[in-house]
PDB file of C-alpha atoms and ligand atoms in Angstrom:
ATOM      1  CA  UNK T1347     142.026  89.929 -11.403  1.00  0.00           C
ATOM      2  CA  UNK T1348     139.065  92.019 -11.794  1.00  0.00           C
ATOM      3  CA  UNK T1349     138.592  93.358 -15.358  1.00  0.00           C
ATOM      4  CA  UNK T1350     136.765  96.250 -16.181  1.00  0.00           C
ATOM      5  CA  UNK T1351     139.103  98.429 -18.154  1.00  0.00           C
ATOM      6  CA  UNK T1352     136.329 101.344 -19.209  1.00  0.00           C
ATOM      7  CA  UNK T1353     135.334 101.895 -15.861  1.00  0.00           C
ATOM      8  CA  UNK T1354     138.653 101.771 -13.641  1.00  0.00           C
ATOM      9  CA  UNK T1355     137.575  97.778 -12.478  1.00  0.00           C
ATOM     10  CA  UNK T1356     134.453  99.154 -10.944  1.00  0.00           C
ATOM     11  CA  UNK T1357     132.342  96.362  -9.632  1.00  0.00           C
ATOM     12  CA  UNK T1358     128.839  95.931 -10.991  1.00  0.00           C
ATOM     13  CA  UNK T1359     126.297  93.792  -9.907  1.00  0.00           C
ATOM     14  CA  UNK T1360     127.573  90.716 -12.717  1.00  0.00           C
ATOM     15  CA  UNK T1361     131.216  91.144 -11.363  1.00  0.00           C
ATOM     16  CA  UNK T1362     130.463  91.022  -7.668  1.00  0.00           C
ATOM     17  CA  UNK T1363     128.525  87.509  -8.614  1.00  0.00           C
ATOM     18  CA  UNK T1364     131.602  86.134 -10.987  1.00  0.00           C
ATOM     19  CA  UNK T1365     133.940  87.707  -7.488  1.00  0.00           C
ATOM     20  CA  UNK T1366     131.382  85.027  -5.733  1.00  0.00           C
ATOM     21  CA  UNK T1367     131.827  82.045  -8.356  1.00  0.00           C
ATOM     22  CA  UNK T1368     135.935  82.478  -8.573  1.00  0.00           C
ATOM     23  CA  UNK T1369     136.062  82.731  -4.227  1.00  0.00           C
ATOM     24  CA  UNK T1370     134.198  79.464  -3.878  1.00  0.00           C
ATOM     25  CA  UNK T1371     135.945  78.056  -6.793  1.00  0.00           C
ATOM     26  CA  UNK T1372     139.436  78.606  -5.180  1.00  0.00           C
ATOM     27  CA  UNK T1373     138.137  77.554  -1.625  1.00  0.00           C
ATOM     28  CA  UNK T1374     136.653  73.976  -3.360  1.00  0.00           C
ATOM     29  CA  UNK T1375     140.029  73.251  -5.438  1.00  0.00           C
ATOM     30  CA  UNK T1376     142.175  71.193  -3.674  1.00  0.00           C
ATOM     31  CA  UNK T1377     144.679  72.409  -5.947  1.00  0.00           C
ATOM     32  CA  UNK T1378     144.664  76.176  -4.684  1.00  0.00           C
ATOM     33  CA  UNK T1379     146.175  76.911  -1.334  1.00  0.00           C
ATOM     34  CA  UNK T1380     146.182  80.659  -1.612  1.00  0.00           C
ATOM     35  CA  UNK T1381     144.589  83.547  -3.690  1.00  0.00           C
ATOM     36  CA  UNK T1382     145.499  87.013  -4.944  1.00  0.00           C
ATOM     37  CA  UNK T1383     142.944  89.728  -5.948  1.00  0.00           C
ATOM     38  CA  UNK T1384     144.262  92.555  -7.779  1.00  0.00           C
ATOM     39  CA  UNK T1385     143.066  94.963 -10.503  1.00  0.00           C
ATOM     40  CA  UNK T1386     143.780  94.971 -13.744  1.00  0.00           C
ATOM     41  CA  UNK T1387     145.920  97.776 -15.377  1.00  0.00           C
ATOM     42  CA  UNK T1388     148.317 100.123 -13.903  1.00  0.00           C
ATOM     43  CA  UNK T1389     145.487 102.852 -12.913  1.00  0.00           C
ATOM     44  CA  UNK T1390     142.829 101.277 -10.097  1.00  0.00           C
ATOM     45  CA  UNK T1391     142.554  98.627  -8.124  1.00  0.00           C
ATOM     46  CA  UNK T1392     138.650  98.813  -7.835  1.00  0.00           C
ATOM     47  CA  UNK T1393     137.591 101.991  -8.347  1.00  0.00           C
ATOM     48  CA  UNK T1394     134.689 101.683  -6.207  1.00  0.00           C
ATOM     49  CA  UNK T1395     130.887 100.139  -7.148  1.00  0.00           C
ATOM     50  CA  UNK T1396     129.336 100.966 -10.289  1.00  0.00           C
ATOM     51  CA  UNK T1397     127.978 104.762 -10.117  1.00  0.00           C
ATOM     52  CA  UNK T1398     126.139 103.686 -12.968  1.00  0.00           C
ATOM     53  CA  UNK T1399     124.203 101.128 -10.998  1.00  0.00           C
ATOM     54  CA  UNK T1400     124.368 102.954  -7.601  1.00  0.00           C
ATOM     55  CA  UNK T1401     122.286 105.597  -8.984  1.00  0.00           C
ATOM     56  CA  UNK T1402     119.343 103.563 -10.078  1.00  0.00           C
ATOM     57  CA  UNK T1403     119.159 102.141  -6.713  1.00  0.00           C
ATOM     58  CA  UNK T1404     115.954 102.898  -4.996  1.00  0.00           C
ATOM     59  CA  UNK T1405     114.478 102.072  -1.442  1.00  0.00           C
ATOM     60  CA  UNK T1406     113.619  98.825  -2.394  1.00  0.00           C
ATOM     61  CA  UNK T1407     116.534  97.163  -3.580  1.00  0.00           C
ATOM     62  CA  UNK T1408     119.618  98.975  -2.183  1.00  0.00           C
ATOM     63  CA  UNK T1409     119.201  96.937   1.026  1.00  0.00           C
ATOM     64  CA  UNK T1410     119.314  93.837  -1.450  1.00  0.00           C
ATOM     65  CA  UNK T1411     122.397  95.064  -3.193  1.00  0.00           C
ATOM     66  CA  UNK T1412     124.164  95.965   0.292  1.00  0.00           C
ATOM     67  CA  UNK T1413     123.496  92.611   1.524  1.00  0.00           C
ATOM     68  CA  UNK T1414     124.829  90.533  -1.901  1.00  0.00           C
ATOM     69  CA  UNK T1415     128.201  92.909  -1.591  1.00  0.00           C
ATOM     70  CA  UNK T1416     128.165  92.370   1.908  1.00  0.00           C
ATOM     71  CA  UNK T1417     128.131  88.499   1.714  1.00  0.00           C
ATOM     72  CA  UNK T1418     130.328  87.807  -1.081  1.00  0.00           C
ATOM     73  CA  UNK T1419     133.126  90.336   0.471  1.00  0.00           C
ATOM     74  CA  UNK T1420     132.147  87.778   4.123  1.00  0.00           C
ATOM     75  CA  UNK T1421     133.031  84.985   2.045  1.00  0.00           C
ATOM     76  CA  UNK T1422     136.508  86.621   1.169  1.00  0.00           C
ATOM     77  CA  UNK T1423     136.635  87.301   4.604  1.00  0.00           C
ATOM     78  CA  UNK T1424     136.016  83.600   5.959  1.00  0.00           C
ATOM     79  CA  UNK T1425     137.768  81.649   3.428  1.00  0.00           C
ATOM     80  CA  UNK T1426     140.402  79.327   5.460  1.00  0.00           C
ATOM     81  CA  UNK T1427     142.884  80.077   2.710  1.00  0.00           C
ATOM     82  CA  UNK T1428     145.272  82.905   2.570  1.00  0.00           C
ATOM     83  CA  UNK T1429     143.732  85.762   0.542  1.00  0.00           C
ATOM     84  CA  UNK T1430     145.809  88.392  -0.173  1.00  0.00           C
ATOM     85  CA  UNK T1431     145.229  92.211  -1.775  1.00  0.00           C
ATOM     86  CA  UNK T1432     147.699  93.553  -4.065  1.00  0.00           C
ATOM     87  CA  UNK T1433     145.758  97.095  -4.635  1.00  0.00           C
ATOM     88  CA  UNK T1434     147.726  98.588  -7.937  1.00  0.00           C
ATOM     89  CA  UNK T1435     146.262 101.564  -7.940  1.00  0.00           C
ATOM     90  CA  UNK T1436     142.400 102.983  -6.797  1.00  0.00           C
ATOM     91  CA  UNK T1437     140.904 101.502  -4.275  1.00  0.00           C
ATOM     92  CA  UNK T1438     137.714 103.733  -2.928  1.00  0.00           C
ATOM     93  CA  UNK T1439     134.402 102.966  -2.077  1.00  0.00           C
ATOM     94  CA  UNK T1440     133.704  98.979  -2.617  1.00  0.00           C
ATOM     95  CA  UNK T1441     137.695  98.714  -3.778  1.00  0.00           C
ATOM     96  CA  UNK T1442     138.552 100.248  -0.323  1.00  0.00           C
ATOM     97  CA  UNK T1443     135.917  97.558   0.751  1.00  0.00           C
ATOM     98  CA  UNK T1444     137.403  94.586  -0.945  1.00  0.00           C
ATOM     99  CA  UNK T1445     140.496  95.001   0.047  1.00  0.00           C
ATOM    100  CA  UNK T1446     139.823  95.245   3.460  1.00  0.00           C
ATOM    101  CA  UNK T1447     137.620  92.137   3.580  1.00  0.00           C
ATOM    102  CA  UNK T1448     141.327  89.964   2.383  1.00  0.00           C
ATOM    103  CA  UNK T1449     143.167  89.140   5.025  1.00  0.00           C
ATOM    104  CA  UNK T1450     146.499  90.882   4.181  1.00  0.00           C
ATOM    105  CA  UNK T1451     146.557  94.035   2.121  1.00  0.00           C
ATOM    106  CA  UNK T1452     149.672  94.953  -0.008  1.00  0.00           C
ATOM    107  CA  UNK T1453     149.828  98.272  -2.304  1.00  0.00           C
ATOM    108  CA  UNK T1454     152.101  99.743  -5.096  1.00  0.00           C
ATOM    109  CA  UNK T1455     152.848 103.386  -4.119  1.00  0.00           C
ATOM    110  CA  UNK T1456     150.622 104.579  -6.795  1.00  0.00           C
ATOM    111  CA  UNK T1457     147.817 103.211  -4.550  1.00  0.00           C
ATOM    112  CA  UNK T1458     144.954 105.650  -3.390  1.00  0.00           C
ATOM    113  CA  UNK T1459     142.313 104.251  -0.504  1.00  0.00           C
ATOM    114  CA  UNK T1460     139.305 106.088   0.757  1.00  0.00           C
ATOM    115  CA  UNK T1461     135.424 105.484   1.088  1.00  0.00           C
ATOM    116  CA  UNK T1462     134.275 109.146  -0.800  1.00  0.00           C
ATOM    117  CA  UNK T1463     130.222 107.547  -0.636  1.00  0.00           C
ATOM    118  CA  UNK T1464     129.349 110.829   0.738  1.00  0.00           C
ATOM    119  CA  UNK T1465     129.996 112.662  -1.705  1.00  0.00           C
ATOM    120  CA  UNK T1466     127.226 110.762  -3.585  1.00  0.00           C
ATOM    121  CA  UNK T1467     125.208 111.620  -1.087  1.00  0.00           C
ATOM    122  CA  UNK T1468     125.404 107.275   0.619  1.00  0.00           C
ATOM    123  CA  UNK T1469     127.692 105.758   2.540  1.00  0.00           C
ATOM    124  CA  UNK T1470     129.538 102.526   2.468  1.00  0.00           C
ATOM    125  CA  UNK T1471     127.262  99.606   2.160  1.00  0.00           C
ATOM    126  CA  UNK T1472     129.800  96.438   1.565  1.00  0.00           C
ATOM    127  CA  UNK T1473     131.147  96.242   5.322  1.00  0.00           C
ATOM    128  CA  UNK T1474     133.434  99.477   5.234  1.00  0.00           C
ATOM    129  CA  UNK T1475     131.611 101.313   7.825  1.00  0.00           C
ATOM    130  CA  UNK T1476     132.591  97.910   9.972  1.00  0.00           C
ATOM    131  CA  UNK T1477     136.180  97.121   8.905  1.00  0.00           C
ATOM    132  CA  UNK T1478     137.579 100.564   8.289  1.00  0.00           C
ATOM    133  CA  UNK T1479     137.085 100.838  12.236  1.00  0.00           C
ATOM    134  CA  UNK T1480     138.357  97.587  13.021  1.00  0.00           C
ATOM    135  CA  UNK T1481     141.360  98.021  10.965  1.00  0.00           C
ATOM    136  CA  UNK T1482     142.349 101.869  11.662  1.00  0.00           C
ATOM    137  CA  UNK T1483     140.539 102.990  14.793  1.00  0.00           C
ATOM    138  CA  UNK T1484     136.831 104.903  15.497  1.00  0.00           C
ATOM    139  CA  UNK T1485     138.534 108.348  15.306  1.00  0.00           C
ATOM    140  CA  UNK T1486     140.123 107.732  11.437  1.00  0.00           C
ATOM    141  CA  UNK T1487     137.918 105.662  10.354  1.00  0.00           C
ATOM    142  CA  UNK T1488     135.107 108.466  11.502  1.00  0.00           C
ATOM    143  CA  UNK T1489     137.198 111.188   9.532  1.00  0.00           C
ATOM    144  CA  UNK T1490     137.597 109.242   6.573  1.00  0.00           C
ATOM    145  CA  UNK T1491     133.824 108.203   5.915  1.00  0.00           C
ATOM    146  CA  UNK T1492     132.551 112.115   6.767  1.00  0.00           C
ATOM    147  CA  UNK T1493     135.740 113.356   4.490  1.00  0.00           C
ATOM    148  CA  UNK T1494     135.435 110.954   1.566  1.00  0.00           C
ATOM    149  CA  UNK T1495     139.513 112.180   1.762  1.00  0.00           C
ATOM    150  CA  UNK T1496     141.795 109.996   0.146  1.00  0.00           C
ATOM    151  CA  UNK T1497     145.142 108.006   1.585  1.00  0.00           C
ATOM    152  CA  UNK T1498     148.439 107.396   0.174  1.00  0.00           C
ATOM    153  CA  UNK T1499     149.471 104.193  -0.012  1.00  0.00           C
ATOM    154  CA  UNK T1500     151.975 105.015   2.810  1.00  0.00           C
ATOM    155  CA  UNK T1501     149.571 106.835   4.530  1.00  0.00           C
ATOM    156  CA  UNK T1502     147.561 103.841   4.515  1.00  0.00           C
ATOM    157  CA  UNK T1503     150.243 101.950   5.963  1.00  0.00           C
ATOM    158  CA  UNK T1504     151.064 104.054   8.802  1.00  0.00           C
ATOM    159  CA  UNK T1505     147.420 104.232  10.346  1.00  0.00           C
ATOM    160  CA  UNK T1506     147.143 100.587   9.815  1.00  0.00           C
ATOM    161  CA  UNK T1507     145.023  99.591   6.497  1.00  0.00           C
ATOM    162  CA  UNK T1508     148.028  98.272   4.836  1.00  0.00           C
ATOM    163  CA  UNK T1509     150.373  95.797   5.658  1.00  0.00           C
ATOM    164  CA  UNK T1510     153.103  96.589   3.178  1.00  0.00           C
ATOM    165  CA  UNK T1511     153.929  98.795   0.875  1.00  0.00           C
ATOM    166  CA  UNK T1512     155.903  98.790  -2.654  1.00  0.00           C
ATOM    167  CA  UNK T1513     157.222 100.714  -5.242  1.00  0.00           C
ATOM    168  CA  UNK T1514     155.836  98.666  -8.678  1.00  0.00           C
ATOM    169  CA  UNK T1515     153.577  96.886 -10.039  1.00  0.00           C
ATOM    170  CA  UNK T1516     155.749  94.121 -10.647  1.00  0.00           C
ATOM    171  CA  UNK T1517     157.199  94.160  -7.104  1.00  0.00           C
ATOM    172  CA  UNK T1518     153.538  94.558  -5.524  1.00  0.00           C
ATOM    173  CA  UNK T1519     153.329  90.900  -7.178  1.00  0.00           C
ATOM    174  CA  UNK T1520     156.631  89.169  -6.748  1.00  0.00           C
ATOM    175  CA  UNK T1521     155.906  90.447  -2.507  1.00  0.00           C
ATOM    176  CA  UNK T1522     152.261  89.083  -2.658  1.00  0.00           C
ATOM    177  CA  UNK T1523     153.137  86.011  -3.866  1.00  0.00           C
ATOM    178  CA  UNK T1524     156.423  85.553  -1.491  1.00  0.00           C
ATOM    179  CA  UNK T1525     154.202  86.461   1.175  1.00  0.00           C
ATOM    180  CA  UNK T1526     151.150  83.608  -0.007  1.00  0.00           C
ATOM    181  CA  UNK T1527     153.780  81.223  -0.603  1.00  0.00           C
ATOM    182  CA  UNK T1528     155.366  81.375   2.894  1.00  0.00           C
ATOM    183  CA  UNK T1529     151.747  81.203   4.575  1.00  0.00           C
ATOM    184  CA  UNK T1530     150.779  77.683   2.411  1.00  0.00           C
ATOM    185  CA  UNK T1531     154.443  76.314   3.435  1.00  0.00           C
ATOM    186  CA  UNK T1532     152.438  76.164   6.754  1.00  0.00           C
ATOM    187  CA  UNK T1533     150.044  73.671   7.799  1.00  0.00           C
ATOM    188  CA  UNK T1534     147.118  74.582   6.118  1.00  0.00           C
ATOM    189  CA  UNK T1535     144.413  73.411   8.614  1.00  0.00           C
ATOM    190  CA  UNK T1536     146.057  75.724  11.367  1.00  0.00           C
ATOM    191  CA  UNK T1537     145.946  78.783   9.059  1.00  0.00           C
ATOM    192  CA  UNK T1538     142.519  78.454   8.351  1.00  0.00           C
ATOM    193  CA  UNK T1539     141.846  78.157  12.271  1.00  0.00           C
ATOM    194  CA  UNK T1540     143.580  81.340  12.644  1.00  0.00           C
ATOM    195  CA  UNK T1541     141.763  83.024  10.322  1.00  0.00           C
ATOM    196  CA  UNK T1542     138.432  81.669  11.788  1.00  0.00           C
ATOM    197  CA  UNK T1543     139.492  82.470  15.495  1.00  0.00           C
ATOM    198  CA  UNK T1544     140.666  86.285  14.445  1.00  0.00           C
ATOM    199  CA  UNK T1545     137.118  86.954  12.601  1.00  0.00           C
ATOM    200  CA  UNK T1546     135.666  85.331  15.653  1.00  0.00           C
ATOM    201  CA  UNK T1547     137.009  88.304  18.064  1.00  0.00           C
ATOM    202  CA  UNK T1548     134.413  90.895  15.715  1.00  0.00           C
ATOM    203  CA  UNK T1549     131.388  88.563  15.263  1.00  0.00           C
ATOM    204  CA  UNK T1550     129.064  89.033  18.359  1.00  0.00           C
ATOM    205  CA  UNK T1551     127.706  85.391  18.346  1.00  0.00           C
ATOM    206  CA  UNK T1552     130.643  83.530  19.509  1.00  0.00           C
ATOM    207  CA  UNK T1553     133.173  84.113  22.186  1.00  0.00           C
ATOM    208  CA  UNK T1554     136.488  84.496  20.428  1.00  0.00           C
ATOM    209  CA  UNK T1555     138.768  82.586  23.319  1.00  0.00           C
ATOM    210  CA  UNK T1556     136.295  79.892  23.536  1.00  0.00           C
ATOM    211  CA  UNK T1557     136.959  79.643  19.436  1.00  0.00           C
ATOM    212  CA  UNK T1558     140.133  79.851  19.711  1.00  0.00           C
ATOM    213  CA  UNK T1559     140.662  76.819  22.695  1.00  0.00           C
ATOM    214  CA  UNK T1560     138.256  74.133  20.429  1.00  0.00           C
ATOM    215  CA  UNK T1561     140.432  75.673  17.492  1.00  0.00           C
ATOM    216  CA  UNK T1562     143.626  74.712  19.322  1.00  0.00           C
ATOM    217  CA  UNK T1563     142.314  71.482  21.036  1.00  0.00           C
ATOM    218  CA  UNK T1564     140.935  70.407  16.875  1.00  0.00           C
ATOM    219  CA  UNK T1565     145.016  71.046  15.565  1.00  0.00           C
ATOM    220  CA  UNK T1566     145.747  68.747  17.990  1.00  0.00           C
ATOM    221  CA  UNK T1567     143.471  65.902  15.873  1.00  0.00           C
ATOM    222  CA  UNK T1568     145.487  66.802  13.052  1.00  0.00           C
ATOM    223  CA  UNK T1569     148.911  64.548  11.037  1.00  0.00           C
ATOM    224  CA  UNK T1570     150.412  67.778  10.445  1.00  0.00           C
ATOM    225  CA  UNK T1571     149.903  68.531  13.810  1.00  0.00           C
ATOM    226  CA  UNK T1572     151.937  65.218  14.645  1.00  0.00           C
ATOM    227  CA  UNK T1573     154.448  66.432  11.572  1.00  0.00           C
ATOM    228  CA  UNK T1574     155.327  69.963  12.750  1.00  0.00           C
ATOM    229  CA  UNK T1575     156.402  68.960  16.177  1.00  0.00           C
ATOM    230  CA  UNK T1576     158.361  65.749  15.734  1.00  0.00           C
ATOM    231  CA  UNK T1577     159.687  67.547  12.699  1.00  0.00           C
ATOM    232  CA  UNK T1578     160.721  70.371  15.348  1.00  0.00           C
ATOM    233  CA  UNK T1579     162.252  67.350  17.635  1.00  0.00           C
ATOM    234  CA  UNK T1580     164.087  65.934  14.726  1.00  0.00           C
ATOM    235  CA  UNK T1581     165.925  68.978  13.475  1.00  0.00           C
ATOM    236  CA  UNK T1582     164.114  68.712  10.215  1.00  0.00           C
ATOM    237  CA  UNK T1583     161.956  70.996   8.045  1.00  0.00           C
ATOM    238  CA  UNK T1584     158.032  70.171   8.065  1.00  0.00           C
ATOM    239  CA  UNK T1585     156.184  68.836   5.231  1.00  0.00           C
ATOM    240  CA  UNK T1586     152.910  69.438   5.855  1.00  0.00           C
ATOM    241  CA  UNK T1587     149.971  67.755   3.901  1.00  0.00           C
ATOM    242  CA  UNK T1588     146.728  69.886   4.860  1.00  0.00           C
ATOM    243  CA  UNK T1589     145.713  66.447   6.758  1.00  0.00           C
TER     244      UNK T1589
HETATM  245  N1  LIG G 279     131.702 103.505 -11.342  1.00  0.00           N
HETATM  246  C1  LIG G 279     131.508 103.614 -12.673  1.00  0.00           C
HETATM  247  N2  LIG G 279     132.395 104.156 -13.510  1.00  0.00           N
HETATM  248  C2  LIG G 279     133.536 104.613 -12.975  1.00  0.00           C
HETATM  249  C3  LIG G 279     133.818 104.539 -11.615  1.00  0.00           C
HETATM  250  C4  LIG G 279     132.843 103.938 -10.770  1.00  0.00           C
HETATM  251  N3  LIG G 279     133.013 103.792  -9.455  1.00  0.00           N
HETATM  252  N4  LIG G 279     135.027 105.088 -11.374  1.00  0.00           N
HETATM  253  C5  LIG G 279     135.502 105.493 -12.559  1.00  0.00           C
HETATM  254  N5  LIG G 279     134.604 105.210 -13.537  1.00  0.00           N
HETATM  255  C6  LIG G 279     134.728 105.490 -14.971  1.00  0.00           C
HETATM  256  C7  LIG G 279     134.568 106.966 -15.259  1.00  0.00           C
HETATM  257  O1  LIG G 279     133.188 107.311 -15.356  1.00  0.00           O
HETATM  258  C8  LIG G 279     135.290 107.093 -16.587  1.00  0.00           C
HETATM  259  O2  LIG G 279     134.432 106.600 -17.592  1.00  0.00           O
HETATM  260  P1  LIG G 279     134.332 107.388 -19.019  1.00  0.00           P
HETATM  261  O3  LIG G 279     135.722 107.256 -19.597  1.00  0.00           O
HETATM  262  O4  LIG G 279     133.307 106.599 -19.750  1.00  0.00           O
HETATM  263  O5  LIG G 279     133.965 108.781 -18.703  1.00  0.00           O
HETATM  264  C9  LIG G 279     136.442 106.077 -16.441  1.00  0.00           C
HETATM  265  O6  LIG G 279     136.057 105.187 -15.388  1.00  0.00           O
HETATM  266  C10 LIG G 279     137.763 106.725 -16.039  1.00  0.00           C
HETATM  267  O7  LIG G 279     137.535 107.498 -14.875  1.00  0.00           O
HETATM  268  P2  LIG G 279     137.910 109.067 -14.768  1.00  0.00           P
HETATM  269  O8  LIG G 279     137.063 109.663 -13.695  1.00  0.00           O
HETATM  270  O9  LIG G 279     137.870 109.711 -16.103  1.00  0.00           O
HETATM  271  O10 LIG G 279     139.430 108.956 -14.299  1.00  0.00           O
HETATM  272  P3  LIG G 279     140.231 110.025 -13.437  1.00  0.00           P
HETATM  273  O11 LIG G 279     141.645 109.603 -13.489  1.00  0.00           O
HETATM  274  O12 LIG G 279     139.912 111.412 -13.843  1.00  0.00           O
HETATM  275  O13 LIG G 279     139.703 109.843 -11.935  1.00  0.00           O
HETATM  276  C11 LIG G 279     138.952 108.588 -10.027  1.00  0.00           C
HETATM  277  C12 LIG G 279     139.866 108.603 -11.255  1.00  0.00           C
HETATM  278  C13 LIG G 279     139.064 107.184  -9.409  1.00  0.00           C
HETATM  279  C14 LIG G 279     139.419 109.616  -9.001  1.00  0.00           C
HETATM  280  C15 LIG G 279     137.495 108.876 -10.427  1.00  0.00           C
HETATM  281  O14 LIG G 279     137.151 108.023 -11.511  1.00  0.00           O
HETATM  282  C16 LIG G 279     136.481 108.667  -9.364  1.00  0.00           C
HETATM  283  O15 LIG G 279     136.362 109.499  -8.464  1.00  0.00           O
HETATM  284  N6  LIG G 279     135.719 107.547  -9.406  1.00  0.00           N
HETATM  285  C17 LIG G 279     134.664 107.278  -8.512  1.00  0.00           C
HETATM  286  C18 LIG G 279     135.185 106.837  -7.163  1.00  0.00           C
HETATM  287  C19 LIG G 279     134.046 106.613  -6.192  1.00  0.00           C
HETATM  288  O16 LIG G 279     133.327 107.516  -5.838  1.00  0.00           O
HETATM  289  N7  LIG G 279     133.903 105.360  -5.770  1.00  0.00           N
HETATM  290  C20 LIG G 279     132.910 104.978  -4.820  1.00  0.00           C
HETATM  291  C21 LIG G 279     131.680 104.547  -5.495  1.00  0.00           C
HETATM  292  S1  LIG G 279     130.491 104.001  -4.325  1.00  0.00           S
END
């Protein structure tokens, strides 16, 4: 849950390394099969990067500061567990950008998305010029970014950035979590090679199919591999062990 109550969550430098610390904390515990980023409050999700920061940025180090936001959200991205948005509220600028870089986005109708860096004279620096136009299209993703206009939650929905939308708070969790829990009921090993071989298609150095057969000939090496389908033949439900 990102915590920044005076600022609407906004992400400074300090939370964007503690975002770092708790995504390879979850992806190293054995214990934790799926994650859930949210904001705290009613009001944002992420309200966007620290203007505060932003506007000291010079030259000099706002290529560094691109590039830190821009790997921790690829970490998000990569991690071969489930991670799941559940935007309560704001999400613009780097909020937009954080929720995009999950892998499934779910909002509260209260929630607001939109990259407005232009009207502070930048533009998105922590992958949203990249994933807005994967996830909606050149032509809205284009409008958007020149705009700085805002989207409803359902409006978000129907052009593609979210996946499903809710009416409370409390509903936006009881969904995200019914939605994590019935992704680690799967084999684990096989979700994570989905996620790899879907990033794969929008990374230029590999060839996503070629991914995707050593991806499916590697499940093959796996016991829940062997469980799922004699678990199919035998009329049974899976257990699956990660293995
Ligand atoms: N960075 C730093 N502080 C922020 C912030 C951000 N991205 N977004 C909001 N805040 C702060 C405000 O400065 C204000 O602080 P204050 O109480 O000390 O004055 C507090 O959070 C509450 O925000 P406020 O603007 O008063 O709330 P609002 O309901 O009137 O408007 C927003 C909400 C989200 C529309 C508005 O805060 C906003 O436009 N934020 C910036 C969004 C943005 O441009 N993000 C991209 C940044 S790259």
């Amino acid at each position: 849950t990102i915590t920044r109550p005076d600022s609407l969550n906004a992400l400074n430098v300090a939370t964007i390394e503690e975002l770092r610390t708790a995504i390879q904390d979850a992806y190293d515990n054995k214990e934790v099969k799926g994650i859930i980023i949210t904001g705290d409050g009613e009001k944002a999700f992420v309200a966007g990067a620290d203007i505060k920061e932003i506007a000291e940025l010079n030259e000099l180090n706002a290529r560094k500061f691109a590039e830190n936001g821009q790997e921790v959200f690829s970490l998000i991205e990569q991690c071969e567990k489930p991670v799941i948005a559940a935007v309560n509220g704001f999400a613009l600028g780097g909020g937009c950008e954080l929720a995009m870089a999950c892998h499934i986005r779910i909002a509260s109708e209260n929630a607001k998305f939109g990259q407005p860096e232009v009207n502070l004279g930048i533009i998105p620096g922590y992958g949203g010029t990249q994933r807005l136009t994967q996830l909606v299209g050149k032509g809205k993703a284009l409008e958007l970014m020149m705009t700085g206009d805002m989207l409803s939650a359902n409006d978000a929905k129907s052009v593609g950035l979210v996946n499903h939308v809710v009416e409370s708070k409390e509903e936006l969790m009881v969904l995200s979590k019914k939605i994590a829990s019935k992704i680690t009921a799967k084999a684990p090993l096989a979700v994570g090679m989905v996620i790899n071989c879907v990033n794969a298609y929008y990374t230029s150095e590999e060839n996503g199919f070629q991914t995707e057969a050593n991806s499916f000939s590697n499940c093959t090496k796996t016991e829940d591999f062997q469980e799922g389908t004699q678990a199919f033949i035998e009329k049974r439900k899976p257990e699956f062990t990660g293995a």
